[in-house]
Coordinates of C-alpha atoms in Angstrom, one line a residue:
Chain A
X10 CA 19.3 -24.9 21.2
X11 CA 17.4 -21.7 20.6
X12 CA 14.4 -21.9 18.4
X13 CA 14.5 -19.6 15.3
X14 CA 11.2 -18.0 14.3
X15 CA 10.7 -18.2 10.6
X16 CA 9.3 -15.0 9.2
X17 CA 10.5 -15.5 5.6
X18 CA 8.1 -14.7 2.8
X19 CA 5.7 -12.9 5.1
X20 CA 4.5 -9.4 4.4
X21 CA 4.4 -6.9 7.2
X22 CA 2.9 -6.8 9.8
X23 CA 3.1 -10.6 10.2
X24 CA 6.9 -10.7 11.0
X25 CA 6.3 -7.9 13.5
X26 CA 3.4 -9.7 15.1
X27 CA 5.5 -12.9 15.5
X28 CA 8.3 -10.9 17.2
X29 CA 6.0 -8.9 19.4
X30 CA 4.2 -12.0 20.6
X31 CA 7.6 -13.5 21.6
X32 CA 8.6 -10.2 23.3
X33 CA 5.4 -10.3 25.3
X34 CA 5.8 -14.0 26.1
X35 CA 9.4 -13.8 27.2
X36 CA 9.7 -10.4 28.8
X37 CA 13.5 -10.7 28.7
X38 CA 15.8 -13.2 27.0
X39 CA 16.8 -13.9 23.4
X40 CA 14.6 -14.0 20.3
X41 CA 16.0 -15.2 17.0
X42 CA 14.1 -14.5 13.8
X43 CA 14.9 -15.2 10.2
X44 CA 13.6 -12.8 7.5
X45 CA 14.3 -12.5 3.8
X46 CA 13.3 -8.9 3.0
X47 CA 15.0 -5.7 3.9
X48 CA 11.6 -4.2 4.7
X49 CA 11.0 -6.8 7.4
X50 CA 14.5 -6.4 8.7
X51 CA 14.1 -2.6 9.0
X52 CA 10.7 -2.9 10.6
X53 CA 11.8 -5.5 13.2
X54 CA 14.9 -3.3 14.0
X55 CA 12.5 -0.4 14.6
X56 CA 10.3 -2.5 16.8
X57 CA 13.3 -3.7 18.8
X58 CA 14.5 -0.1 19.4
X59 CA 11.0 0.9 20.4
X60 CA 10.6 -1.9 22.9
X61 CA 14.3 -1.4 24.1
X62 CA 15.6 -4.7 22.9
X63 CA 19.1 -5.0 21.5
X64 CA 19.4 -6.3 18.0
X65 CA 22.1 -8.0 16.1
X66 CA 21.8 -8.6 12.4
X67 CA 23.8 -11.2 10.4
X68 CA 23.2 -11.5 6.7
X69 CA 23.4 -14.9 5.0
X70 CA 22.9 -14.5 1.3
X71 CA 19.5 -13.0 0.8
X72 CA 18.4 -13.8 4.3
X73 CA 18.9 -12.0 7.5
X74 CA 19.1 -13.6 10.9
X75 CA 18.0 -11.1 13.6
X76 CA 19.0 -11.8 17.2
X77 CA 17.1 -9.7 19.8
X78 CA 18.2 -9.7 23.4
X79 CA 17.0 -8.0 26.5
Chain B
X7 CA 17.0 8.8 14.0
X8 CA 18.5 8.6 10.6
X9 CA 15.6 6.4 9.5
X10 CA 13.1 9.0 10.8
X11 CA 14.7 11.6 8.6
X12 CA 14.5 9.3 5.5
X13 CA 10.8 9.1 5.8
X14 CA 10.3 12.8 6.7
X15 CA 12.3 13.8 3.6
X16 CA 10.5 11.2 1.5
X17 CA 7.1 12.6 2.6
X18 CA 8.2 16.2 2.2
X19 CA 9.4 15.7 -1.4
X20 CA 6.2 13.7 -2.2
X21 CA 4.1 16.6 -0.9
X22 CA 6.1 19.1 -2.9
X23 CA 5.9 17.1 -6.1
X24 CA 2.1 16.7 -5.6
X25 CA 1.7 20.5 -5.5
X26 CA 3.9 20.9 -8.6
X27 CA 1.9 18.4 -10.5
X28 CA -1.4 20.2 -9.7
X29 CA 0.2 23.5 -10.6
X30 CA 1.2 22.1 -14.0
X31 CA -2.1 20.5 -14.9
X32 CA -3.2 17.6 -12.7
X33 CA -6.7 17.8 -11.2
X34 CA -6.9 19.8 -7.9
X35 CA -5.8 17.8 -4.8
X36 CA -4.7 15.0 -7.1
X37 CA -1.0 15.4 -7.4
X38 CA -0.9 11.8 -6.8
X39 CA -3.7 9.3 -6.3
X40 CA -2.9 5.7 -6.8
X41 CA -6.6 4.7 -7.0
X42 CA -7.6 7.5 -9.4
X43 CA -4.6 7.0 -11.6
X44 CA -5.0 3.2 -11.9
X45 CA -8.7 3.9 -12.7
X46 CA -7.5 6.4 -15.4
X47 CA -5.2 3.7 -16.8
X48 CA -8.1 1.2 -16.9
X49 CA -10.0 3.7 -19.0
X50 CA -7.0 4.6 -21.2
X51 CA -6.7 0.9 -22.0
X52 CA -10.4 0.8 -22.8
X53 CA -11.4 -1.5 -19.9
X54 CA -14.0 1.0 -18.9
X55 CA -15.7 3.6 -21.1
X56 CA -16.4 6.6 -18.9
X57 CA -15.2 9.5 -21.1
X58 CA -13.9 11.6 -18.2
X59 CA -11.5 9.1 -16.6
X60 CA -9.3 7.7 -19.4
X61 CA -5.6 8.3 -19.6
X62 CA -2.4 6.4 -19.1
X63 CA -1.0 8.2 -16.1
X64 CA 2.8 8.6 -16.4
X65 CA 3.1 9.0 -12.6
X66 CA 2.2 5.3 -12.1
X67 CA 4.7 4.2 -14.7
X68 CA 7.4 6.5 -13.2
X69 CA 6.7 5.1 -9.7
X70 CA 7.1 1.5 -10.8
X71 CA 10.3 2.2 -12.8
X72 CA 11.7 4.3 -10.0
X73 CA 11.0 1.7 -7.3
X74 CA 12.3 -1.0 -9.6
X75 CA 15.6 0.9 -10.2
X76 CA 16.0 1.5 -6.5
X77 CA 15.3 -2.1 -5.6
X78 CA 17.8 -3.4 -8.2
X79 CA 20.4 -0.9 -7.1
X80 CA 20.1 -2.0 -3.5
X81 CA 19.8 -5.7 -4.3
X82 CA 16.4 -5.8 -2.9
X83 CA 14.7 -6.9 -6.1
X84 CA 13.6 -10.5 -5.7
X85 CA 11.0 -12.6 -7.5
X86 CA 8.5 -13.8 -4.9
X87 CA 5.0 -15.2 -5.0
X88 CA 2.6 -17.9 -4.2
X89 CA 0.8 -16.5 -1.2
X90 CA -2.9 -16.5 -1.9
X91 CA -2.7 -14.6 -5.2
X92 CA -6.4 -14.9 -6.1
X93 CA -7.5 -13.8 -2.7
X94 CA -5.2 -10.8 -3.0
X95 CA -6.7 -10.0 -6.4
X96 CA -10.2 -10.0 -4.8
X97 CA -9.2 -7.9 -1.9
X98 CA -7.6 -5.4 -4.3
X99 CA -10.7 -5.4 -6.3
X100 CA -12.9 -4.7 -3.3
X101 CA -10.5 -2.1 -1.9
X102 CA -10.7 -0.2 -5.2
X103 CA -14.5 0.0 -5.0
X104 CA -14.3 1.5 -1.5
X105 CA -11.7 4.0 -2.7
X106 CA -13.8 5.1 -5.7
X107 CA -16.8 5.7 -3.4
X108 CA -14.5 8.0 -1.3
X109 CA -12.8 9.3 -4.5
X110 CA -9.2 8.7 -3.6
X111 CA -6.6 6.4 -2.1
X112 CA -5.0 7.1 1.4
X113 CA -2.4 9.3 -0.2
X114 CA -5.0 11.4 -1.9
X115 CA -7.0 11.6 1.4
X116 CA -4.0 13.4 2.9
X117 CA -3.6 15.6 -0.2
X118 CA -7.3 16.5 -0.1
X119 CA -7.0 17.5 3.6
X120 CA -4.0 19.6 2.7
X121 CA -6.2 21.4 0.2
X122 CA -8.7 22.2 2.8
X123 CA -11.2 19.5 1.8
X124 CA -12.7 18.6 5.2
X125 CA -14.6 15.6 3.6
X126 CA -11.2 13.9 3.7
X127 CA -11.5 13.8 7.5
X128 CA -14.4 11.4 7.1
X129 CA -12.2 9.3 4.8
X130 CA -9.2 9.3 7.2
X131 CA -11.4 8.4 10.1
X132 CA -12.8 5.6 8.0
X133 CA -9.3 4.4 7.1
X134 CA -8.4 4.3 10.8
X135 CA -11.6 2.4 11.6
X136 CA -11.0 0.0 8.7
X137 CA -7.4 -0.7 9.8
X138 CA -8.6 -1.2 13.4
X139 CA -11.3 -3.6 12.2
X140 CA -8.8 -5.7 10.4
X141 CA -6.2 -6.0 13.2
X142 CA -8.2 -8.5 15.3
X143 CA -8.2 -10.8 12.3
X144 CA -4.4 -10.6 12.1
X145 CA -4.1 -11.2 15.8
X146 CA -6.4 -14.3 15.5
X147 CA -4.2 -15.8 12.9
X148 CA -5.2 -14.2 9.6
X149 CA -2.4 -14.8 7.1
X150 CA -2.3 -15.0 3.4
X151 CA 0.7 -17.2 3.7
X152 CA 4.3 -17.0 2.7
X153 CA 5.6 -15.7 -0.5
X154 CA 8.3 -18.1 -1.8
X155 CA 11.2 -17.3 -4.1
X156 CA 10.2 -17.9 -7.7
X157 CA 11.9 -18.3 -11.0
X158 CA 13.6 -14.9 -11.5
X159 CA 11.7 -14.2 -14.7
X160 CA 8.4 -13.9 -12.8
X161 CA 9.4 -10.7 -11.1
X162 CA 10.1 -9.0 -14.4
X163 CA 6.7 -9.8 -15.9
X164 CA 5.0 -6.8 -14.1
X165 CA 7.9 -4.5 -15.1
X166 CA 7.4 -5.7 -18.7
X167 CA 3.7 -5.0 -18.6
X168 CA 4.3 -1.5 -17.3
X169 CA 6.9 -0.8 -20.0
X170 CA 4.4 -2.0 -22.6
X171 CA 1.8 0.4 -21.3
X172 CA 4.4 3.1 -21.3
X173 CA 5.1 2.4 -25.0
X174 CA 1.4 2.6 -25.6
X175 CA 1.3 6.0 -23.9
X176 CA 4.2 7.3 -26.1
X177 CA 2.9 5.7 -29.3
X178 CA -0.8 6.7 -28.8
X179 CA -2.3 4.1 -31.1
X180 CA -6.0 4.7 -32.0
X181 CA -7.3 2.2 -29.5
X182 CA -5.8 4.0 -26.6
X183 CA -8.2 6.6 -25.2
X184 CA -7.3 9.9 -23.6
X185 CA -10.1 11.9 -22.1
X186 CA -10.7 15.3 -23.6
X187 CA -13.0 16.4 -20.7
X188 CA -13.1 15.7 -16.9
X189 CA -10.4 14.8 -14.4
X190 CA -8.4 12.6 -16.8
X191 CA -8.1 15.5 -19.3
X192 CA -6.3 17.5 -16.7
X193 CA -2.7 16.4 -16.7
X194 CA 0.7 17.7 -16.0
X195 CA 3.2 17.4 -19.0
X196 CA 4.3 13.8 -19.6
X197 CA 8.0 14.4 -18.7
X198 CA 7.2 16.2 -15.4
X199 CA 4.6 13.5 -14.4
X200 CA 7.0 10.7 -15.3
X201 CA 9.9 12.3 -13.4
X202 CA 7.7 13.1 -10.3
X203 CA 6.6 9.4 -10.4
X204 CA 10.2 8.2 -10.6
X205 CA 11.3 10.4 -7.6
X206 CA 8.4 9.2 -5.5
X207 CA 8.9 5.6 -6.6
X208 CA 12.5 5.7 -5.4
X209 CA 11.7 7.5 -2.1
X210 CA 8.7 5.2 -1.3
X211 CA 10.9 2.1 -2.0
X212 CA 13.6 3.3 0.3
X213 CA 11.4 4.6 3.1
X214 CA 8.6 2.0 2.8
X215 CA 6.0 4.8 2.9
X216 CA 2.5 3.4 3.5
X217 CA -0.4 5.1 5.3
X218 CA -2.4 2.0 6.2
X219 CA 0.8 0.6 7.5
X220 CA 1.4 3.7 9.5
X221 CA -1.9 3.5 11.3
X222 CA -1.5 -0.2 11.8
X223 CA 2.0 0.1 13.4
X224 CA 0.8 2.9 15.6
X225 CA -2.2 0.9 16.9
X226 CA -0.2 -2.3 17.3
X227 CA 3.1 -1.0 18.6
X228 CA 2.7 2.8 19.2
X229 CA 5.3 3.1 16.4
X230 CA 4.8 6.4 14.6
X231 CA 7.6 6.0 12.0
X232 CA 5.4 5.7 8.9
X233 CA 3.1 8.4 10.2
X234 CA 5.9 10.9 10.1
X235 CA 6.0 10.5 6.4
X236 CA 2.4 11.4 6.1
X237 CA 2.7 14.3 8.5
X238 CA 5.4 15.6 6.2
X239 CA 3.3 15.2 3.1
X240 CA 0.4 17.0 4.8
X241 CA 2.5 19.9 6.1
X242 CA 4.4 20.5 2.9
X243 CA 1.3 20.2 0.7
X244 CA -0.6 22.5 3.1
X245 CA 2.1 25.2 2.9
X246 CA 2.2 24.7 -0.9
X247 CA -1.6 25.1 -1.2
X248 CA -1.6 28.2 1.0
X249 CA 1.2 29.9 -1.0
X250 CA -0.4 29.0 -4.3
X251 CA -3.8 30.2 -3.2
X252 CA -5.3 26.8 -3.9
X253 CA -6.3 26.2 -0.2
X254 CA -10.1 26.2 0.2
X255 CA -11.4 25.2 3.6
X256 CA -14.8 23.5 3.8
X257 CA -17.1 20.6 2.9
X258 CA -19.0 21.9 -0.1
X259 CA -17.8 22.3 -3.6
X260 CA -14.5 20.6 -3.1
X261 CA -12.7 19.5 -6.3
X262 CA -13.4 15.9 -7.4
X263 CA -15.1 15.1 -4.1
X264 CA -18.6 14.7 -2.7
X265 CA -19.8 15.7 0.8
X266 CA -21.6 12.6 1.8
X267 CA -19.8 12.0 5.1
X268 CA -21.0 8.5 6.0
X269 CA -20.2 7.1 2.6
X270 CA -16.8 8.8 2.6
X271 CA -16.2 7.1 5.9
X272 CA -17.5 3.6 4.8
X273 CA -15.7 3.7 1.5
X274 CA -12.4 4.3 3.0
X275 CA -13.1 1.9 5.9
X276 CA -13.5 -0.8 3.4
X277 CA -10.3 0.2 1.7
X278 CA -8.4 0.3 5.1
X279 CA -9.8 -3.1 6.0
X280 CA -8.6 -4.6 2.7
X281 CA -5.2 -2.8 3.0
X282 CA -4.4 -4.1 6.4
X283 CA -5.3 -7.7 5.4
X284 CA -3.1 -7.3 2.2
X285 CA -0.2 -5.8 4.2
X286 CA -0.3 -2.3 2.7
X287 CA -2.2 0.4 0.9
X288 CA -2.3 0.7 -2.9
X289 CA 1.0 2.7 -3.0
X290 CA 2.8 0.0 -1.0
X291 CA 1.4 -2.7 -3.3
X292 CA 2.6 -0.9 -6.4
X293 CA 6.1 -0.5 -4.9
X294 CA 6.2 -4.1 -3.7
X295 CA 5.2 -5.3 -7.1
X296 CA 8.1 -3.3 -8.6
X297 CA 10.4 -5.0 -6.1
X298 CA 9.5 -8.4 -7.8
X299 CA 6.6 -9.5 -5.5
X300 CA 4.2 -11.1 -8.0
X301 CA 1.5 -11.4 -5.3
X302 CA 1.5 -7.6 -5.0
X303 CA 1.5 -7.4 -8.8
X304 CA -1.7 -9.5 -8.9
X305 CA -3.1 -7.1 -6.2
X306 CA -2.5 -4.2 -8.5
X307 CA -4.3 -6.0 -11.3
X308 CA -7.1 -6.6 -8.9
X309 CA -7.2 -2.8 -8.2
X310 CA -7.3 -2.1 -11.9
X311 CA -10.0 -4.7 -12.5
X312 CA -12.0 -3.2 -9.6
X313 CA -11.7 0.3 -11.1
X314 CA -13.0 -1.0 -14.5
X315 CA -15.8 -2.8 -12.9
X316 CA -16.8 0.2 -10.7
X317 CA -17.1 2.5 -13.7
X318 CA -18.7 0.0 -16.1
X319 CA -21.4 -0.7 -13.5
X320 CA -21.9 2.8 -12.2
X321 CA -20.6 2.1 -8.7
X322 CA -18.0 4.9 -8.5
X323 CA -19.0 8.2 -6.8
X324 CA -18.8 11.6 -8.5
X325 CA -19.1 15.2 -7.3
X326 CA -22.9 14.5 -7.2
X327 CA -22.5 11.8 -4.5
X328 CA -22.5 8.1 -4.2
X329 CA -24.9 6.1 -6.4
X330 CA -27.2 3.6 -4.8
X331 CA -25.4 0.8 -6.6
X332 CA -22.1 2.0 -5.2
X333 CA -23.5 2.0 -1.7
X334 CA -24.7 -1.5 -2.1
X335 CA -21.4 -2.6 -3.5
X336 CA -19.6 -1.2 -0.5
X337 CA -21.9 -3.2 1.8
X338 CA -21.4 -6.4 -0.2
X339 CA -17.7 -5.7 -0.2
X340 CA -17.7 -5.6 3.7
X341 CA -19.6 -8.9 3.8
X342 CA -17.2 -10.5 1.3
X343 CA -14.1 -9.4 3.2
X344 CA -15.5 -10.7 6.5
X345 CA -16.3 -14.0 4.9
X346 CA -12.8 -14.2 3.4
X347 CA -11.1 -13.2 6.7
X348 CA -13.2 -15.6 8.7
X349 CA -12.4 -18.6 6.5
X350 CA -8.7 -17.7 6.1
X351 CA -8.4 -17.6 10.0
X352 CA -10.4 -20.8 10.4
X353 CA -8.3 -22.6 7.8
X354 CA -5.0 -21.4 9.3
X355 CA -6.0 -22.4 12.8
X356 CA -7.2 -25.9 11.8
X357 CA -3.9 -26.5 9.9
X358 CA -2.0 -25.3 12.9
X359 CA -3.9 -27.7 15.2
X360 CA -3.2 -30.7 13.1
X361 CA 0.4 -30.0 12.1
X362 CA 1.5 -28.2 15.2
X363 CA 3.1 -25.4 13.3
X364 CA 1.9 -24.6 9.8
X365 CA 4.3 -21.7 9.5
X366 CA 7.4 -23.9 9.2
X367 CA 5.9 -26.4 6.8
X368 CA 8.2 -26.8 3.8
X369 CA 10.8 -24.5 5.3
X370 CA 12.2 -26.8 7.9
X371 CA 15.8 -25.6 7.8
X372 CA 14.7 -22.5 9.6
X373 CA 14.8 -24.3 12.9
X374 CA 18.2 -25.8 12.4
X375 CA 20.3 -23.1 13.9

């Protein structure tokens, strides 16, 4: 079971820092992160593109599950 | 790529509107200034009595309504709150004192530079230093906590307050004060100012424009997305000033500015430090409040209270320079922010130590999938 990082309710840059920390820790692999704002979704997508990770977004009600892979 | 164009266009239109506002009456290099305009509103409502800075600025009302409309239309409006509201109030309060020592918010710093005011370089350098100073705290676990979904009515309270202030602006009852001299007496026609506010409110909501955030993302991730927006504002406003003949290069005699470099630097550094801890500069706070975030709304109230305080107690700078009381206030502000940041980090770390992961407390279902 893959752990999901919970970044709901956090204002940027905290969601970004959580994801960046995981990227640095893992190097490659899968990161799942749950956010509840479009701003965090967009910012993390941008970070993913910047760091050359693939990103897959699924929306569940008002929340977004972001799955990053590399 | 599409995203990049969104922010470049948002910045360019903001720059253009800023030039238009100044042409039709706003003070020089002050097409928009969130700090100055919130200060004017504090005066207009009689919270401070300095005769030159009292007016209910329609730009602010427009920005809030524009961002609110955009957030509702895109289903991004959500009532959130409950993440250290009082601490945010205080950080907003302190940030405002720093900005009134510099005489502008990050947005006006760019507009001042576009008008040739080189004092703005001190301010921008200060802003970068302030953001840089705040980042280690974020890395060491500084967090004001999670905003939780709230009863939907909460998100509309801020909008209701802004509409009330708008009605006061239109009705002009006797207890609302409009300056007849000084910066706040210089104003673009209400309809234009309101419309310019709405446009920038919509654009800022869609593009998440934020200068403190831009510097922060660049330092942290080498991500220059938000900085493109400000580059666009600078270039368009610069071209605008050059064509209108309002470009004046130098340090001395700049409109609504002083040339005390170190204090320009320190004032803005304090604002940058607060902004990075708050998660955004005053513009971003205003937009976020309009999207239903009540913590950001409290931050905006903190900014207004800080402005009222700064003027009632003679802390704000003027063209003559920074008063001794203002200098002292900035130093006290730094000390207060460091104490706050230290204790927030310490509390977060100790909670984490005891409970393994404070972040997921009360939100357990996140780890289910």
